[in-house]
Amino acid sequence: MRWMWIDRVVELVPARRIVTIKNVSLAEEHLHDHFVDDPDRGLPACPIMPASLVLEGVAQSAGTLVGHAERFKEKVVLAKVSRAEIRRDVGPGCTLRYTAEIERMDTVGASTRATIELFDHARPTDGYVPIGEVEMMFSHLDNNMGQAGKSGEAFPEHNFVFGDSFKTLLRTSGIAIPE
Amino acid sequence: MNRDEIFSKVRDVLVEALAVDEDEVTPTASLVGDLGAESIDFLDIVFQLEKTFNIKIGQGELFPEGANITQDPKFVQGGLVTPDGIAALSARLPHVDFTNFAKDPQVGKVINTFTVDSIVNFLERKLTA
């Protein structure tokens, strides 16, 4: 599946909390470029998960929680990363766990708070170790930019934010899509 | 809570929400023009004010949202807000000072009337209500 940066939803408490995991694999091509070796400086290749994609995974998790709360009727888009801190590099063979909670939500959007934890399979006794925190704002697109909102732009009727990839993710995670 | 205390807390919220320096947050600074606020920031500011002051702010109560007065053809003619429109805005948003805006009431400039002071005015009324 394209551009899905979470592998599974492991817990979803409607309108409150979502917990997801992402397994980082050396088969992901971007790890081969991030970072390549630098023989001139004597540096070996250093495959680490780009922090921007960790944030994308958090956004997909929190966005799914926000979307689920309104039965996926709203087009939920990431509007603002208010704060983000990631303290450790994450390499292949690790599992990331994202826990996102809705802090506040109304018809035009939601603010969320998330933690990032790392499970290093080489050190299983450590368990999940907190490595970061993220605060994000999501906008309900139609109520802000759409015809009911400030700029009155026309967006397609169908919900292009939550497409087939999200539905498959929820289904394979055993999460029912609310009618 | 007196006005200075309210201002100080509002300043903290704006510094956090808009990533601006403390000294940029002056009473007359406009949120969009001077402090660079974008549309989602208004929602962020509302949420943070609710948390900071332990109050509930209704949609459109602090900042006008959705289909508002400036989209009403009755109140806007030739790109200018009419005197009736300004009266309606003042009635709906008593915490905002429209005096300067009335001198050059271009509809696109109405957003500049939202200053740090207008938030403080709003909270002062709300907290004593």
Tab-separated table of C-alpha atoms in Angstrom:
chain	number	residue	atom	x	y	z
A	1	MET	CA	0.000	0.000	0.000
A	2	ARG	CA	1.269	3.391	-0.916
A	3	TRP	CA	2.081	6.041	1.621
A	4	MET	CA	0.833	4.213	4.665
A	5	TRP	CA	3.242	4.790	7.523
A	6	ILE	CA	1.503	2.663	10.096
A	7	ASP	CA	1.142	-1.092	9.881
A	8	ARG	CA	-1.628	-1.776	12.308
A	9	VAL	CA	-4.076	-0.174	14.686
A	10	VAL	CA	-3.786	-2.090	17.949
A	11	GLU	CA	-6.301	-0.104	19.987
A	12	LEU	CA	-8.976	2.454	19.230
A	13	VAL	CA	-11.158	4.048	21.880
A	14	PRO	CA	-13.604	6.149	19.830
A	15	ALA	CA	-13.028	9.913	20.051
A	16	ARG	CA	-10.400	9.387	22.738
A	17	ARG	CA	-7.324	7.332	21.935
A	18	ILE	CA	-5.666	5.318	19.190
A	19	VAL	CA	-2.585	3.119	19.439
A	20	THR	CA	-0.768	2.064	16.283
A	21	ILE	CA	2.490	0.345	15.388
A	22	LYS	CA	4.989	0.744	12.589
A	23	ASN	CA	7.633	-1.900	11.923
A	24	VAL	CA	10.743	-0.361	10.413
A	25	SER	CA	12.230	-2.601	7.716
A	26	LEU	CA	15.417	-2.536	5.703
A	27	ALA	CA	13.249	-3.402	2.704
A	28	GLU	CA	11.958	0.179	2.729
A	29	GLU	CA	13.894	1.864	-0.032
A	30	HIS	CA	14.202	5.245	1.598
A	31	LEU	CA	16.370	3.717	4.302
A	32	HIS	CA	18.985	3.000	1.634
A	33	ASP	CA	19.210	6.690	0.838
A	34	HIS	CA	18.818	7.949	4.373
A	35	PHE	CA	21.760	7.915	4.784
A	36	VAL	CA	24.157	6.598	2.150
A	37	ASP	CA	27.795	6.060	2.995
A	38	ASP	CA	30.264	8.896	2.571
A	39	PRO	CA	33.669	7.374	1.785
A	40	ASP	CA	35.306	10.810	1.562
A	41	ARG	CA	34.525	11.406	5.201
A	42	GLY	CA	34.963	7.765	6.145
A	43	LEU	CA	31.321	7.388	7.151
A	44	PRO	CA	29.474	4.098	6.588
A	45	ALA	CA	25.860	3.923	5.441
A	46	CYS	CA	23.461	4.738	8.261
A	47	PRO	CA	19.908	3.573	7.602
A	48	ILE	CA	17.494	5.448	9.868
A	49	MET	CA	13.799	6.175	9.570
A	50	PRO	CA	13.376	9.830	8.489
A	51	ALA	CA	11.796	11.837	11.297
A	52	SER	CA	9.392	13.387	8.772
A	53	LEU	CA	7.966	9.928	8.072
A	54	VAL	CA	7.677	9.208	11.776
A	55	LEU	CA	5.598	12.383	11.977
A	56	GLU	CA	3.550	11.238	8.978
A	57	GLY	CA	2.823	8.002	10.862
A	58	VAL	CA	1.731	9.960	13.918
A	59	ALA	CA	-0.438	12.172	11.692
A	60	GLN	CA	-2.047	9.138	10.061
A	61	SER	CA	-2.738	7.649	13.501
A	62	ALA	CA	-4.169	10.801	15.049
A	63	GLY	CA	-5.988	11.656	11.804
A	64	THR	CA	-7.621	8.226	11.783
A	65	LEU	CA	-8.791	8.775	15.360
A	66	VAL	CA	-10.247	12.190	14.457
A	67	GLY	CA	-11.850	10.814	11.295
A	68	HIS	CA	-13.312	7.815	13.135
A	69	ALA	CA	-14.893	10.128	15.716
A	70	GLU	CA	-17.055	11.645	12.957
A	71	ARG	CA	-17.625	8.309	11.218
A	72	PHE	CA	-15.242	9.339	8.399
A	73	LYS	CA	-17.769	11.857	7.092
A	74	GLU	CA	-15.297	14.734	7.493
A	75	LYS	CA	-12.221	15.299	5.357
A	76	VAL	CA	-9.605	15.450	8.072
A	77	VAL	CA	-6.347	17.116	7.065
A	78	LEU	CA	-3.231	17.855	9.070
A	79	ALA	CA	-3.221	21.603	9.552
A	80	LYS	CA	-0.442	22.281	12.011
A	81	VAL	CA	2.346	20.546	13.884
A	82	SER	CA	2.317	22.619	17.048
A	83	ARG	CA	5.214	20.774	18.642
A	84	ALA	CA	7.335	17.767	17.793
A	85	GLU	CA	10.243	16.215	19.589
A	86	ILE	CA	11.965	12.976	18.611
A	87	ARG	CA	14.972	12.139	20.719
A	88	ARG	CA	16.314	8.928	19.171
A	89	ASP	CA	17.185	7.674	15.713
A	90	VAL	CA	15.160	4.662	14.654
A	91	GLY	CA	16.782	1.945	12.569
A	92	PRO	CA	15.546	-1.197	10.793
A	93	GLY	CA	14.336	-4.026	12.983
A	94	CYS	CA	12.644	-1.694	15.451
A	95	THR	CA	8.974	-1.195	16.117
A	96	LEU	CA	7.497	2.229	16.684
A	97	ARG	CA	4.334	2.623	18.711
A	98	TYR	CA	2.255	5.778	18.381
A	99	THR	CA	-0.396	6.641	20.973
A	100	ALA	CA	-2.530	9.627	20.019
A	101	GLU	CA	-5.299	11.254	22.022
A	102	ILE	CA	-7.844	13.892	21.100
A	103	GLU	CA	-7.346	16.827	23.389
A	104	ARG	CA	-10.148	18.985	22.029
A	105	MET	CA	-12.472	18.667	19.066
A	106	ASP	CA	-15.280	20.669	17.498
A	107	THR	CA	-16.932	21.029	14.109
A	108	VAL	CA	-13.990	22.805	12.482
A	109	GLY	CA	-11.166	20.647	13.744
A	110	ALA	CA	-9.298	18.930	16.541
A	111	SER	CA	-6.127	19.215	18.557
A	112	THR	CA	-4.275	16.028	19.396
A	113	ARG	CA	-1.365	14.953	21.520
A	114	ALA	CA	0.741	11.874	20.807
A	115	THR	CA	3.634	9.934	22.214
A	116	ILE	CA	6.178	7.955	20.211
A	117	GLU	CA	7.696	4.821	21.737
A	118	LEU	CA	10.422	2.551	20.417
A	119	PHE	CA	10.741	-1.188	20.823
A	120	ASP	CA	14.219	-2.387	19.946
A	121	HIS	CA	14.000	-6.118	19.208
A	122	ALA	CA	17.684	-6.467	20.109
A	123	ARG	CA	16.828	-5.297	23.641
A	124	PRO	CA	13.411	-6.812	24.289
A	125	THR	CA	13.637	-6.508	28.060
A	126	ASP	CA	13.637	-2.700	27.716
A	127	GLY	CA	10.069	-2.872	26.369
A	128	TYR	CA	8.612	0.199	24.681
A	129	VAL	CA	10.751	3.221	25.472
A	130	PRO	CA	9.305	6.752	25.053
A	131	ILE	CA	11.350	8.667	22.477
A	132	GLY	CA	9.125	11.593	21.504
A	133	GLU	CA	6.010	13.692	21.827
A	134	VAL	CA	3.960	15.434	19.153
A	135	GLU	CA	1.091	17.924	19.215
A	136	MET	CA	-0.915	18.315	16.031
A	137	MET	CA	-3.981	20.199	14.832
A	138	PHE	CA	-6.364	18.735	12.297
A	139	SER	CA	-8.866	20.651	10.222
A	140	HIS	CA	-12.226	19.454	8.978
A	141	LEU	CA	-11.625	20.661	5.451
A	142	ASP	CA	-15.209	21.302	4.352
A	143	ASN	CA	-15.968	23.357	7.458
A	144	ASN	CA	-12.901	25.563	7.037
A	145	MET	CA	-12.057	25.845	3.356
A	146	GLY	CA	-15.191	24.315	1.869
A	147	GLN	CA	-18.490	25.850	0.928
A	148	ALA	CA	-19.669	25.943	4.528
A	149	GLY	CA	-16.428	27.581	5.571
A	150	LYS	CA	-14.484	30.780	5.141
A	151	SER	CA	-13.144	30.567	1.617
A	152	GLY	CA	-16.073	28.717	0.076
A	153	GLU	CA	-13.987	26.440	-2.126
A	154	ALA	CA	-15.610	23.411	-3.705
A	155	PHE	CA	-14.117	20.052	-2.785
A	156	PRO	CA	-15.172	16.683	-4.200
A	157	GLU	CA	-18.103	15.051	-2.456
A	158	HIS	CA	-16.308	11.763	-1.752
A	159	ASN	CA	-13.889	11.587	1.141
A	160	PHE	CA	-10.523	11.526	-0.626
A	161	VAL	CA	-8.640	11.649	2.678
A	162	PHE	CA	-9.790	8.272	3.949
A	163	GLY	CA	-9.387	6.111	0.864
A	164	ASP	CA	-9.008	2.393	0.314
A	165	SER	CA	-5.628	2.191	2.074
A	166	PHE	CA	-7.114	3.467	5.333
A	167	LYS	CA	-10.106	1.170	5.022
A	168	THR	CA	-7.836	-1.824	4.468
A	169	LEU	CA	-5.693	-0.838	7.443
A	170	LEU	CA	-8.731	-0.641	9.705
A	171	ARG	CA	-10.195	-3.874	8.382
A	172	THR	CA	-6.936	-5.821	8.823
A	173	SER	CA	-6.660	-4.346	12.316
A	174	GLY	CA	-10.114	-5.648	13.180
A	175	ILE	CA	-11.571	-2.142	13.555
A	176	ALA	CA	-15.100	-1.735	12.239
A	177	ILE	CA	-15.706	1.330	10.080
A	178	PRO	CA	-18.667	3.134	11.652
A	179	GLU	CA	-21.722	3.497	9.419
B	1	MET	CA	-8.071	38.224	37.399
B	2	ASN	CA	-7.169	41.762	36.302
B	3	ARG	CA	-6.495	42.933	32.753
B	4	ASP	CA	-2.706	42.720	33.102
B	5	GLU	CA	-2.924	39.135	34.313
B	6	ILE	CA	-5.225	38.260	31.426
B	7	PHE	CA	-2.867	39.936	28.955
B	8	SER	CA	0.099	38.038	30.353
B	9	LYS	CA	-1.651	34.672	29.931
B	10	VAL	CA	-2.893	35.616	26.450
B	11	ARG	CA	0.663	36.537	25.504
B	12	ASP	CA	1.883	33.103	26.653
B	13	VAL	CA	-0.811	31.408	24.545
B	14	LEU	CA	0.081	33.458	21.455
B	15	VAL	CA	3.818	32.887	21.884
B	16	GLU	CA	3.124	29.154	21.983
B	17	ALA	CA	0.482	29.002	19.224
B	18	LEU	CA	2.106	31.372	16.744
B	19	ALA	CA	5.796	30.804	17.554
B	20	VAL	CA	6.391	34.537	18.020
B	21	ASP	CA	8.604	36.361	20.510
B	22	GLU	CA	7.084	37.759	23.680
B	23	ASP	CA	7.882	41.350	22.761
B	24	GLU	CA	6.012	41.030	19.456
B	25	VAL	CA	2.779	40.421	21.354
B	26	THR	CA	1.721	43.996	22.022
B	27	PRO	CA	-1.882	45.020	22.770
B	28	THR	CA	-2.334	46.574	19.320
B	29	ALA	CA	-0.629	43.794	17.319
B	30	SER	CA	-3.020	42.228	14.809
B	31	LEU	CA	-3.078	38.448	14.831
B	32	VAL	CA	-2.830	38.021	11.072
B	33	GLY	CA	-0.980	41.145	9.924
B	34	ASP	CA	1.572	41.426	12.715
B	35	LEU	CA	1.780	37.969	14.244
B	36	GLY	CA	1.317	35.868	11.097
B	37	ALA	CA	-1.661	33.818	12.261
B	38	GLU	CA	-3.216	31.467	9.703
B	39	SER	CA	-6.738	30.084	9.761
B	40	ILE	CA	-5.937	26.947	11.782
B	41	ASP	CA	-4.124	29.089	14.353
B	42	PHE	CA	-7.447	30.657	15.325
B	43	LEU	CA	-8.762	27.240	16.308
B	44	ASP	CA	-5.526	26.494	18.157
B	45	ILE	CA	-5.762	29.816	20.016
B	46	VAL	CA	-9.394	29.136	20.995
B	47	PHE	CA	-8.507	25.656	22.299
B	48	GLN	CA	-5.525	26.975	24.257
B	49	LEU	CA	-7.511	29.869	25.742
B	50	GLU	CA	-10.196	27.416	26.864
B	51	LYS	CA	-7.565	25.317	28.594
B	52	THR	CA	-5.691	28.264	30.111
B	53	PHE	CA	-8.758	30.100	31.443
B	54	ASN	CA	-10.907	27.012	32.049
B	55	ILE	CA	-13.780	28.370	29.974
B	56	LYS	CA	-15.823	27.225	26.976
B	57	ILE	CA	-15.730	29.423	23.886
B	58	GLY	CA	-18.558	28.849	21.415
B	59	GLN	CA	-17.897	28.645	17.701
B	60	GLY	CA	-17.832	32.137	16.232
B	61	GLU	CA	-17.914	33.739	19.691
B	62	LEU	CA	-14.346	35.052	19.707
B	63	PHE	CA	-13.555	35.026	15.981
B	64	PRO	CA	-16.290	34.914	13.333
B	65	GLU	CA	-16.361	31.568	11.570
B	66	GLY	CA	-18.261	29.964	8.749
B	67	ALA	CA	-20.879	31.973	6.867
B	68	ASN	CA	-20.446	35.317	8.590
B	69	ILE	CA	-21.483	38.909	8.179
B	70	THR	CA	-18.800	39.727	5.619
B	71	GLN	CA	-20.244	37.158	3.231
B	72	ASP	CA	-23.699	38.685	3.445
B	73	PRO	CA	-24.464	40.849	0.362
B	74	LYS	CA	-26.666	43.044	2.582
B	75	PHE	CA	-23.611	44.157	4.496
B	76	VAL	CA	-20.976	44.294	1.766
B	77	GLN	CA	-21.221	46.465	-1.327
B	78	GLY	CA	-18.463	46.958	-3.888
B	79	GLY	CA	-15.928	45.252	-1.653
B	80	LEU	CA	-16.682	47.614	1.233
B	81	VAL	CA	-18.487	46.795	4.455
B	82	THR	CA	-21.488	49.116	4.759
B	83	PRO	CA	-22.231	51.109	7.932
B	84	ASP	CA	-25.004	48.585	8.662
B	85	GLY	CA	-22.443	45.814	8.257
B	86	ILE	CA	-20.048	47.503	10.676
B	87	ALA	CA	-22.898	47.937	13.150
B	88	ALA	CA	-23.743	44.245	12.809
B	89	LEU	CA	-20.084	43.271	13.286
B	90	SER	CA	-19.814	45.491	16.385
B	91	ALA	CA	-22.973	43.969	17.849
B	92	ARG	CA	-21.787	40.420	17.167
B	93	LEU	CA	-18.205	41.022	18.304
B	94	PRO	CA	-18.366	43.705	21.009
B	95	HIS	CA	-14.796	42.915	22.081
B	96	VAL	CA	-13.392	44.083	18.712
B	97	ASP	CA	-12.694	47.754	18.018
B	98	PHE	CA	-13.939	48.613	14.522
B	99	THR	CA	-13.239	52.377	14.798
B	100	ASN	CA	-10.181	52.386	12.519
B	101	PHE	CA	-11.661	49.808	10.198
B	102	ALA	CA	-14.702	52.050	9.624
B	103	LYS	CA	-12.420	54.660	8.025
B	104	ASP	CA	-11.344	52.223	5.278
B	105	PRO	CA	-13.836	49.357	5.447
B	106	GLN	CA	-12.381	47.058	2.758
B	107	VAL	CA	-13.846	43.640	3.378
B	108	GLY	CA	-10.452	41.953	2.987
B	109	LYS	CA	-9.061	44.044	5.832
B	110	VAL	CA	-11.638	43.080	8.433
B	111	ILE	CA	-9.334	40.311	9.640
B	112	ASN	CA	-6.806	42.961	10.749
B	113	THR	CA	-9.271	44.206	13.373
B	114	PHE	CA	-8.487	41.104	15.445
B	115	THR	CA	-5.776	42.289	17.772
B	116	VAL	CA	-4.284	41.006	20.983
B	117	ASP	CA	-6.424	43.595	22.768
B	118	SER	CA	-9.611	42.162	21.263
B	119	ILE	CA	-8.802	38.782	22.820
B	120	VAL	CA	-8.097	40.450	26.183
B	121	ASN	CA	-11.384	42.427	25.923
B	122	PHE	CA	-13.247	39.223	25.140
B	123	LEU	CA	-11.772	37.391	28.124
B	124	GLU	CA	-12.324	40.315	30.465
B	125	ARG	CA	-16.039	40.266	29.584
B	126	LYS	CA	-16.263	36.504	29.642
B	127	LEU	CA	-14.535	36.082	32.992
B	128	THR	CA	-16.657	38.711	34.720
B	129	ALA	CA	-19.934	37.573	33.113
